[in-house]
Amino acid sequence: MIRKHCEITDPEEIRRILASTNIGRLATLGTDGYPYITPVNFVFHEGNIYFHCAVAGEKLDNMAASPKVCFEVDTPLAYLDIKFNPERDPCRLHQLYRCVIIRGEARVLPDGPLKVDALNALTAKHEPDLDFTPVTEDMPSYKICRVIEIKPVSISAKSDLLQNKNPDKRSALARYLKKRNRPEDEETVRAMGFDPAKI
């Protein structure tokens, strides 16, 4: 990673980012030689990525030809608008974010306990407040879906929170975001290490 100050190495923080969003982007290599990117609902469970899909389709064809995939998750934080930039320079507009990139090997799970476990983990992630009926092998919907497992070969993560800027500039930004008060601003202030109640 070129910008080492942006690198996230803490496994717990990486898990937290993966748990904080329900949509990830799967990149497969198309049979036509072009990368193919698909958004999918997913869960990070027992160290692997799982998602479900139809029994046929382009991403399945691509993974059958080459199981090597890339999976990406990002969480956009505050957008630094032109008002924060005293020079009003549009080239200095900036988006703060966190992201995780996983390179791995994908496979279709066979019917059985692991497929059931993955589907229940996926449902629990997306419906945390719902007392849902657990998935079982005899459910009609179980039989007409595929569950894909991505086993990571490498995981990298980073965040852009202006870590390389001086403390005064970061404090000024935190105060600006608190005053601006867009929906993502308070979360960004906290991610930067500031307490919104004390700045």
Short mmCIF file of C-alpha atoms in Angstrom, two decimals:
data_model
loop_
_atom_site.label_atom_id
_atom_site.label_comp_id
_atom_site.label_asym_id
_atom_site.label_seq_id
_atom_site.Cartn_x
_atom_site.Cartn_y
_atom_site.Cartn_z
CA MET A 1 0.00 0.00 0.00
CA ILE A 2 1.49 3.32 -1.08
CA ARG A 3 -0.14 5.45 1.62
CA LYS A 4 0.91 3.51 4.70
CA HIS A 5 -0.68 6.07 7.00
CA CYS A 6 -4.08 4.99 5.61
CA GLU A 7 -3.55 1.26 6.17
CA ILE A 8 -5.77 -0.61 8.65
CA THR A 9 -4.11 -3.70 10.12
CA ASP A 10 -6.29 -4.34 13.18
CA PRO A 11 -8.40 -7.48 12.42
CA GLU A 12 -11.19 -6.24 14.72
CA GLU A 13 -11.47 -2.96 12.83
CA ILE A 14 -11.57 -4.86 9.53
CA ARG A 15 -14.36 -7.08 10.86
CA ARG A 16 -16.21 -4.00 12.05
CA ILE A 17 -16.06 -2.43 8.58
CA LEU A 18 -17.28 -5.66 6.99
CA ALA A 19 -20.14 -5.83 9.49
CA SER A 20 -21.13 -2.18 8.98
CA THR A 21 -22.51 -2.58 5.46
CA ASN A 22 -24.70 -5.14 3.75
CA ILE A 23 -23.56 -4.63 0.15
CA GLY A 24 -20.20 -5.66 -1.25
CA ARG A 25 -18.88 -5.74 -4.80
CA LEU A 26 -17.72 -8.98 -6.35
CA ALA A 27 -15.23 -8.83 -9.21
CA THR A 28 -14.86 -11.87 -11.43
CA LEU A 29 -13.01 -12.32 -14.70
CA GLY A 30 -15.46 -12.58 -17.59
CA THR A 31 -15.12 -15.20 -20.26
CA ASP A 32 -14.74 -12.27 -22.68
CA GLY A 33 -11.60 -11.16 -20.82
CA TYR A 34 -13.23 -8.16 -19.14
CA PRO A 35 -13.64 -7.80 -15.37
CA TYR A 36 -17.25 -8.14 -14.25
CA ILE A 37 -18.40 -6.43 -11.05
CA THR A 38 -21.62 -7.30 -9.26
CA PRO A 39 -23.09 -5.86 -6.05
CA VAL A 40 -24.18 -8.61 -3.65
CA ASN A 41 -25.68 -8.89 -0.17
CA PHE A 42 -23.07 -10.66 1.97
CA VAL A 43 -21.94 -11.73 5.40
CA PHE A 44 -18.40 -12.14 6.76
CA HIS A 45 -18.75 -15.34 8.78
CA GLU A 46 -16.11 -17.59 10.31
CA GLY A 47 -13.41 -15.78 8.34
CA ASN A 48 -15.04 -16.13 4.91
CA ILE A 49 -17.40 -14.10 2.73
CA TYR A 50 -20.76 -15.71 1.90
CA PHE A 51 -23.53 -14.57 -0.40
CA HIS A 52 -26.43 -16.25 -2.14
CA CYS A 53 -27.56 -16.00 -5.73
CA ALA A 54 -29.65 -17.67 -8.42
CA VAL A 55 -28.70 -21.10 -9.71
CA ALA A 56 -27.37 -19.69 -13.00
CA GLY A 57 -25.86 -16.46 -14.20
CA GLU A 58 -22.80 -14.63 -15.49
CA LYS A 59 -20.91 -14.47 -12.19
CA LEU A 60 -21.35 -18.22 -11.69
CA ASP A 61 -20.09 -18.87 -15.21
CA ASN A 62 -17.09 -16.63 -14.54
CA MET A 63 -16.25 -18.33 -11.23
CA ALA A 64 -16.54 -21.76 -12.84
CA ALA A 65 -13.94 -20.67 -15.40
CA SER A 66 -11.69 -19.02 -12.79
CA PRO A 67 -12.33 -19.15 -9.03
CA LYS A 68 -10.01 -16.21 -8.37
CA VAL A 69 -12.10 -13.22 -7.33
CA CYS A 70 -11.81 -9.85 -5.66
CA PHE A 71 -14.38 -8.59 -3.16
CA GLU A 72 -14.66 -4.96 -2.02
CA VAL A 73 -16.62 -3.18 0.69
CA ASP A 74 -16.56 0.55 1.36
CA THR A 75 -18.24 2.91 3.78
CA PRO A 76 -18.32 6.52 2.61
CA LEU A 77 -17.91 9.07 5.38
CA ALA A 78 -18.00 12.86 5.08
CA TYR A 79 -17.51 14.60 1.78
CA LEU A 80 -15.33 17.68 2.13
CA ASP A 81 -17.15 20.28 0.10
CA ILE A 82 -15.74 23.40 -1.47
CA LYS A 83 -16.75 25.56 1.52
CA PHE A 84 -14.06 23.89 3.64
CA ASN A 85 -11.40 24.75 1.08
CA PRO A 86 -10.40 28.44 1.49
CA GLU A 87 -9.05 28.58 -2.07
CA ARG A 88 -12.32 27.17 -3.47
CA ASP A 89 -10.15 24.84 -5.55
CA PRO A 90 -12.37 22.11 -7.09
CA CYS A 91 -9.30 19.86 -7.46
CA ARG A 92 -9.09 19.68 -3.65
CA LEU A 93 -12.58 18.29 -3.09
CA HIS A 94 -12.24 15.13 -1.03
CA GLN A 95 -14.21 12.08 0.11
CA LEU A 96 -13.35 10.43 3.43
CA TYR A 97 -14.00 6.68 3.63
CA ARG A 98 -13.07 3.24 4.88
CA CYS A 99 -12.70 0.17 2.68
CA VAL A 100 -11.73 -3.50 2.69
CA ILE A 101 -10.43 -5.43 -0.33
CA ILE A 102 -10.31 -9.22 -0.30
CA ARG A 103 -8.60 -11.36 -2.89
CA GLY A 104 -9.71 -14.95 -2.66
CA GLU A 105 -10.95 -18.21 -4.10
CA ALA A 106 -14.68 -18.68 -4.68
CA ARG A 107 -16.68 -21.87 -4.71
CA VAL A 108 -20.32 -22.91 -4.76
CA LEU A 109 -21.19 -24.65 -1.50
CA PRO A 110 -22.79 -28.07 -1.79
CA ASP A 111 -26.10 -28.64 -0.06
CA GLY A 112 -25.58 -29.43 3.60
CA PRO A 113 -24.84 -27.94 7.01
CA LEU A 114 -22.37 -25.27 5.84
CA LYS A 115 -24.83 -23.90 3.28
CA VAL A 116 -27.55 -23.81 5.96
CA ASP A 117 -25.20 -22.08 8.41
CA ALA A 118 -24.18 -19.47 5.83
CA LEU A 119 -27.79 -18.67 4.90
CA ASN A 120 -28.76 -18.27 8.54
CA ALA A 121 -25.74 -16.02 9.18
CA LEU A 122 -26.70 -13.93 6.15
CA THR A 123 -30.29 -13.59 7.36
CA ALA A 124 -29.20 -12.74 10.92
CA LYS A 125 -26.93 -9.97 9.61
CA HIS A 126 -29.60 -8.40 7.44
CA GLU A 127 -32.49 -8.89 9.89
CA PRO A 128 -30.85 -8.29 13.31
CA ASP A 129 -34.11 -7.28 14.99
CA LEU A 130 -36.27 -10.00 13.49
CA ASP A 131 -36.96 -13.34 15.13
CA PHE A 132 -36.81 -15.20 11.81
CA THR A 133 -37.54 -18.85 11.11
CA PRO A 134 -34.15 -20.52 10.61
CA VAL A 135 -33.30 -21.85 7.16
CA THR A 136 -33.50 -25.61 6.79
CA GLU A 137 -32.64 -27.95 3.94
CA ASP A 138 -36.28 -28.82 3.29
CA MET A 139 -37.33 -25.23 2.50
CA PRO A 140 -38.23 -24.69 -1.18
CA SER A 141 -36.16 -21.48 -1.30
CA TYR A 142 -33.09 -23.36 -0.02
CA LYS A 143 -33.23 -25.68 -3.00
CA ILE A 144 -33.40 -22.91 -5.61
CA CYS A 145 -30.45 -20.80 -4.53
CA ARG A 146 -26.70 -21.11 -4.60
CA VAL A 147 -24.43 -20.02 -1.76
CA ILE A 148 -20.96 -18.82 -2.68
CA GLU A 149 -18.04 -18.96 -0.27
CA ILE A 150 -15.02 -16.71 -0.80
CA LYS A 151 -12.03 -17.93 1.15
CA PRO A 152 -9.62 -15.00 1.54
CA VAL A 153 -6.07 -15.31 0.25
CA SER A 154 -5.29 -11.73 1.26
CA ILE A 155 -7.18 -8.93 3.02
CA SER A 156 -6.20 -5.28 2.89
CA ALA A 157 -8.02 -2.33 4.38
CA LYS A 158 -7.60 1.40 4.60
CA SER A 159 -9.27 4.56 5.78
CA ASP A 160 -8.88 8.11 4.59
CA LEU A 161 -9.41 10.28 7.67
CA LEU A 162 -6.70 12.84 6.87
CA GLN A 163 -4.33 10.96 9.17
CA ASN A 164 -1.32 12.65 7.58
CA LYS A 165 -2.55 16.19 8.25
CA ASN A 166 -1.38 18.24 11.21
CA PRO A 167 -3.47 18.16 14.42
CA ASP A 168 -4.69 21.76 14.01
CA LYS A 169 -6.07 21.07 10.53
CA ARG A 170 -7.76 17.87 11.72
CA SER A 171 -9.33 19.70 14.67
CA ALA A 172 -10.55 22.45 12.36
CA LEU A 173 -12.10 19.86 10.08
CA ALA A 174 -13.81 18.11 13.01
CA ARG A 175 -15.30 21.42 14.18
CA TYR A 176 -16.44 22.24 10.62
CA LEU A 177 -18.14 18.86 10.26
CA LYS A 178 -19.87 19.20 13.63
CA LYS A 179 -21.23 22.60 12.62
CA ARG A 180 -22.20 21.44 9.12
CA ASN A 181 -24.11 18.52 10.68
CA ARG A 182 -24.89 16.38 7.63
CA PRO A 183 -26.00 12.79 8.42
CA GLU A 184 -22.51 11.31 8.01
CA ASP A 185 -20.60 14.14 9.73
CA GLU A 186 -20.88 13.01 13.36
CA GLU A 187 -19.75 9.48 12.48
CA THR A 188 -16.76 10.98 10.64
CA VAL A 189 -15.82 13.14 13.63
CA ARG A 190 -15.86 10.05 15.86
CA ALA A 191 -13.88 8.02 13.30
CA MET A 192 -11.25 10.76 13.32
CA GLY A 193 -10.86 10.25 17.07
CA PHE A 194 -12.77 13.29 18.33
CA ASP A 195 -15.70 13.44 20.72
CA PRO A 196 -18.41 15.58 19.02
CA ALA A 197 -19.56 16.80 22.44
CA LYS A 198 -16.12 18.21 23.29
CA ILE A 199 -14.96 19.96 20.13
#
